[in-house]
Structures are given as structure tokens and as C-alpha cells.
Amino acid sequence: MRIGKWMVWIALGTIACNSATRKEHLLSHATQDASCPFVAGTADGRTVISWVETVKGADTGTLYYAVSADKGQTFSAPQRVSTANGILPHAENMPKMVFKPDGEVIAIYGVEQNDERNKYAGRVFYTRSLDGGKNWLPAQPLVTDTGSYDQRYFDVALLPGGEAAAIWLDNRKDVDAEGSSLYFAVTNGHEGFKSERSLAETVCQCCRTDLYTDEQGAIHIAFRDIINDSIRDMVHMVSVDGGNTFSALNRISADNWVVRGCPHTGPAMVKNKQGMHFAWFTMGGGEGVYYCQSADNGQTYTRKQKVSQAPMAKHPQITMLDDDRVLMVWDEPVKLPGNNFNSRVGFQLRDGAGKVLDTGVLTSDAAYSTYPVIRGMGDRTAVMAYTQRAGDVQQVKCMLIRE
């Protein structure tokens, strides 16, 4: 199907076909509730989409994933991570997987903490496979310090040397102020995550964080900060020495959004030859998803530009295509007859310098589609996964996007 200037190719069975009926490829089991998709890549170029499945009526679930060896055209049957159980599904706190070049696979996920000090508290666990996912070690907590009773909104990324890094929000902090601390840790061979340390305090405690390693080896972190006790804007920091030190926090846009609540929609970023590109949600100085860029690795940022004209467009994700162009996706409400609403996935394509080339939608207004995630695949192609309602069941689906 063609939407705007883009062709959506959907993996059906063992072939990729052009569909005029907008059929999507189902990844999850059809009879179980599924949500929280995430897209990762292996060292040998395969694409992996993971998600959480729960038995109907259950509050917690298990991690599953599917693998594509043909750049997202087809995927394997769902594979269960046997030691990743009790997961609390939360699409902004979705489980994630990272594949180290030595064959180790790490799956990281969140569970409920049930702590009387914070009824929303959670804990982060991770499980590892040393043989590419054939067998999984027992799950272990990311944090063992008993002073930490709340860890949430984590991210994980592969570092240039082959180790994995993780960031997360943690209740431990030295200041008496609202918010969480941002923590950082790196794996040490096959010993798991080690040497955790705090990088920032008074971080908004309810928005997704983003950890990204660029092709030059710099480590970028973006998150929503609490500034002057009331403003919740996006900030960016970078390390050019492998995570030993990080730059001071820089606000990517002075939105000055004053909110005493939980936005539950975090930032996204990517880097191409022209510099860093950011997407985020705000209600400061306008409402919706916005974009900016930095040509000097986070020292200065361009003025923000609104991405979607739809009210309350949110949950943006961003990727780079192999021709240096930038592709963003997000979800946005769509009004139906009778004052009812669905949700659809929108997209915007920009050239390497950030100029808008095309904007449109990728999913049908007749369906309820949310929380898209996206990854560039090469050959001017990206794969997108998202959650979609099917009757009284939620399913995880995917599609290929190609010009």
C-alpha cells in the first residue's frame, strides 16, 4: 500500500508483498494479550522483535521474541525467554534485548516492587544467555543495594568494545527534591552489569529514558529532567571516552513545560553524518511531538519543529536509514463517528539535514494501533513493530517500510 510517498511492505508467511488491504504481520500468539514491542539487532545482522505476552486476565507476563534473517521480510515463530517472567507490561517501560558480539544475549525487564514507600515502585531484572538464546540463566536483579527500592524506565545499548551499558531511574539520591536519579552501569565480560553509578538527580520519574551509541563510539543519554522544581523538559548528555565521564546536561529545547504529573512519554534520538536528531513530546509552548537537531554533538540545538498536527501525538521513536535520511514514527488519536476514538501510527521522513520530505500515516484509522518502535534495516528500509487491538485481545504486529 502507498501512503504519501512511502510503500508499506508487510511480511506475510515467507514472502514480502505489496498489500492494498493493509494486512499486517502478526508476531505474537493470537489468543494471548501482547504488548511492549522492541526492535533490536544481532552482531551478524539479524533483526529481533521482542514483546510481552500475558494470559487473558493476568497482570504479569513472559518475554517472547522473533528473529528475522532476511531484514524483516519474515520472522521466526515466537521464542520464549524461559527465565523472564512476572513482567509488568508497560509500553514506556518495555523489556529490551541486547546481543553482544561474543554470543551473549541479555534480556532486561521490569516487575512490580509492592513497596509501601511507593505504591508505583518497580524493580528491574535481567536474564542472560551465553549460547545465543538456546538456554537462559536464572534472572538476577539489576540493583542489589537494599537502599534502592524503585528502579524503572531503563534502556540498554551495545558499546563499541562489545560490552553492554544500561541506564535506569532509581529512588536513591542525595538531594531532598522530587524526582529520581539516573544510574549507569556496564557489563564486565560474562559477569553481568557492574560498577553502577549515578549520573544525574531530580530526573522525571515517569518517562522513558534513551541510551544510544553513535558510529564514532560516543554514548548519548536523553531523558526528561525536572528543572527548577517544576519544569519537565528533555535534556541530553554525551560521553566521548567510553562512559568514564559525561558532559553536563543540556536542554534540547526550552519548552518550559510546568507539570505536576507523569507524562509517560520519553525522548528518542539518532545520529547521522549531519549530526544528532531528536524527537519528543511536550505540552510546553505547544502540544504534541516535536523535532530538533544538533550539529555539534549536543553543544547547541536548533529551534524545535512540530512533527504532527494531530492533537496529543505522542510516544515518538526515530531511526536512521542507510542513505542518511531520518524516519520518525509516533501514535496519535483519530476521531471516529459518534465521538469515539481510535489510535493510529503516523510517520515523518526527513533528509539527512532535517528537511521534511514526507508526512503521513502507516496504520488504518479503523484499528487501534499504539506504541510503535522502529529500526533502520539498510536498502532504504525500516521495520516497525507496534501494538494493535483485535477484538478484546492486544496483539504485536510489524511491517516493513520502504520508499
Short mmCIF file of N, CA and C in Angstrom, two decimals, residues 26 46 72 77 83 85 96 109 133 155 164 168 196 208 236-237 353 375 377 403:
data_model
loop_
_atom_site.label_atom_id
_atom_site.label_comp_id
_atom_site.label_asym_id
_atom_site.label_seq_id
_atom_site.Cartn_x
_atom_site.Cartn_y
_atom_site.Cartn_z
N LEU A 26 1.34 -10.64 12.01
CA LEU A 26 1.18 -10.91 13.43
C LEU A 26 2.41 -11.64 13.95
N ARG A 46 21.02 -10.01 12.00
CA ARG A 46 19.62 -10.40 12.10
C ARG A 46 18.82 -9.36 12.88
N GLY A 72 13.78 -8.42 7.98
CA GLY A 72 12.41 -8.09 8.35
C GLY A 72 11.34 -8.55 7.41
N ALA A 77 8.90 -18.23 14.35
CA ALA A 77 7.83 -18.38 15.33
C ALA A 77 8.28 -17.77 16.66
N THR A 83 13.29 -17.58 31.48
CA THR A 83 13.55 -17.04 32.82
C THR A 83 13.14 -15.58 32.96
N ASN A 85 10.01 -13.85 33.54
CA ASN A 85 8.61 -13.99 33.91
C ASN A 85 8.22 -12.93 34.93
N LYS A 96 13.69 -5.10 27.01
CA LYS A 96 14.59 -4.87 25.89
C LYS A 96 15.63 -5.98 25.84
N TYR A 109 14.09 -6.38 32.02
CA TYR A 109 12.65 -6.15 32.13
C TYR A 109 12.29 -5.66 33.53
N GLY A 133 20.76 -17.59 22.96
CA GLY A 133 19.33 -17.70 23.23
C GLY A 133 18.82 -19.12 23.35
N ASP A 155 17.04 1.61 29.86
CA ASP A 155 17.40 1.38 28.47
C ASP A 155 18.74 0.66 28.44
N ALA A 164 27.83 -4.22 27.06
CA ALA A 164 26.53 -3.56 27.05
C ALA A 164 26.44 -2.58 28.20
N TRP A 168 18.96 3.56 34.05
CA TRP A 168 17.65 3.40 34.65
C TRP A 168 17.41 4.51 35.65
N GLU A 196 27.89 0.29 38.95
CA GLU A 196 26.83 1.27 38.75
C GLU A 196 27.22 2.60 39.42
N ARG A 208 10.22 7.42 29.81
CA ARG A 208 11.24 6.56 29.21
C ARG A 208 12.55 7.32 29.02
N HIS A 236 20.00 16.27 27.35
CA HIS A 236 20.90 15.37 26.62
C HIS A 236 22.29 15.48 27.24
N MET A 237 22.97 14.35 27.35
CA MET A 237 24.36 14.34 27.81
C MET A 237 25.11 13.32 26.96
N ALA A 353 19.79 16.39 6.50
CA ALA A 353 19.95 17.69 7.16
C ALA A 353 18.71 18.10 7.96
N ARG A 375 13.29 0.51 13.46
CA ARG A 375 14.74 0.30 13.29
C ARG A 375 15.07 0.28 11.81
N MET A 377 16.94 -0.76 8.44
CA MET A 377 17.35 -2.11 8.05
C MET A 377 18.39 -2.14 6.94
N GLU A 403 10.74 2.99 0.65
CA GLU A 403 10.34 4.02 -0.30
C GLU A 403 9.98 3.39 -1.63
#
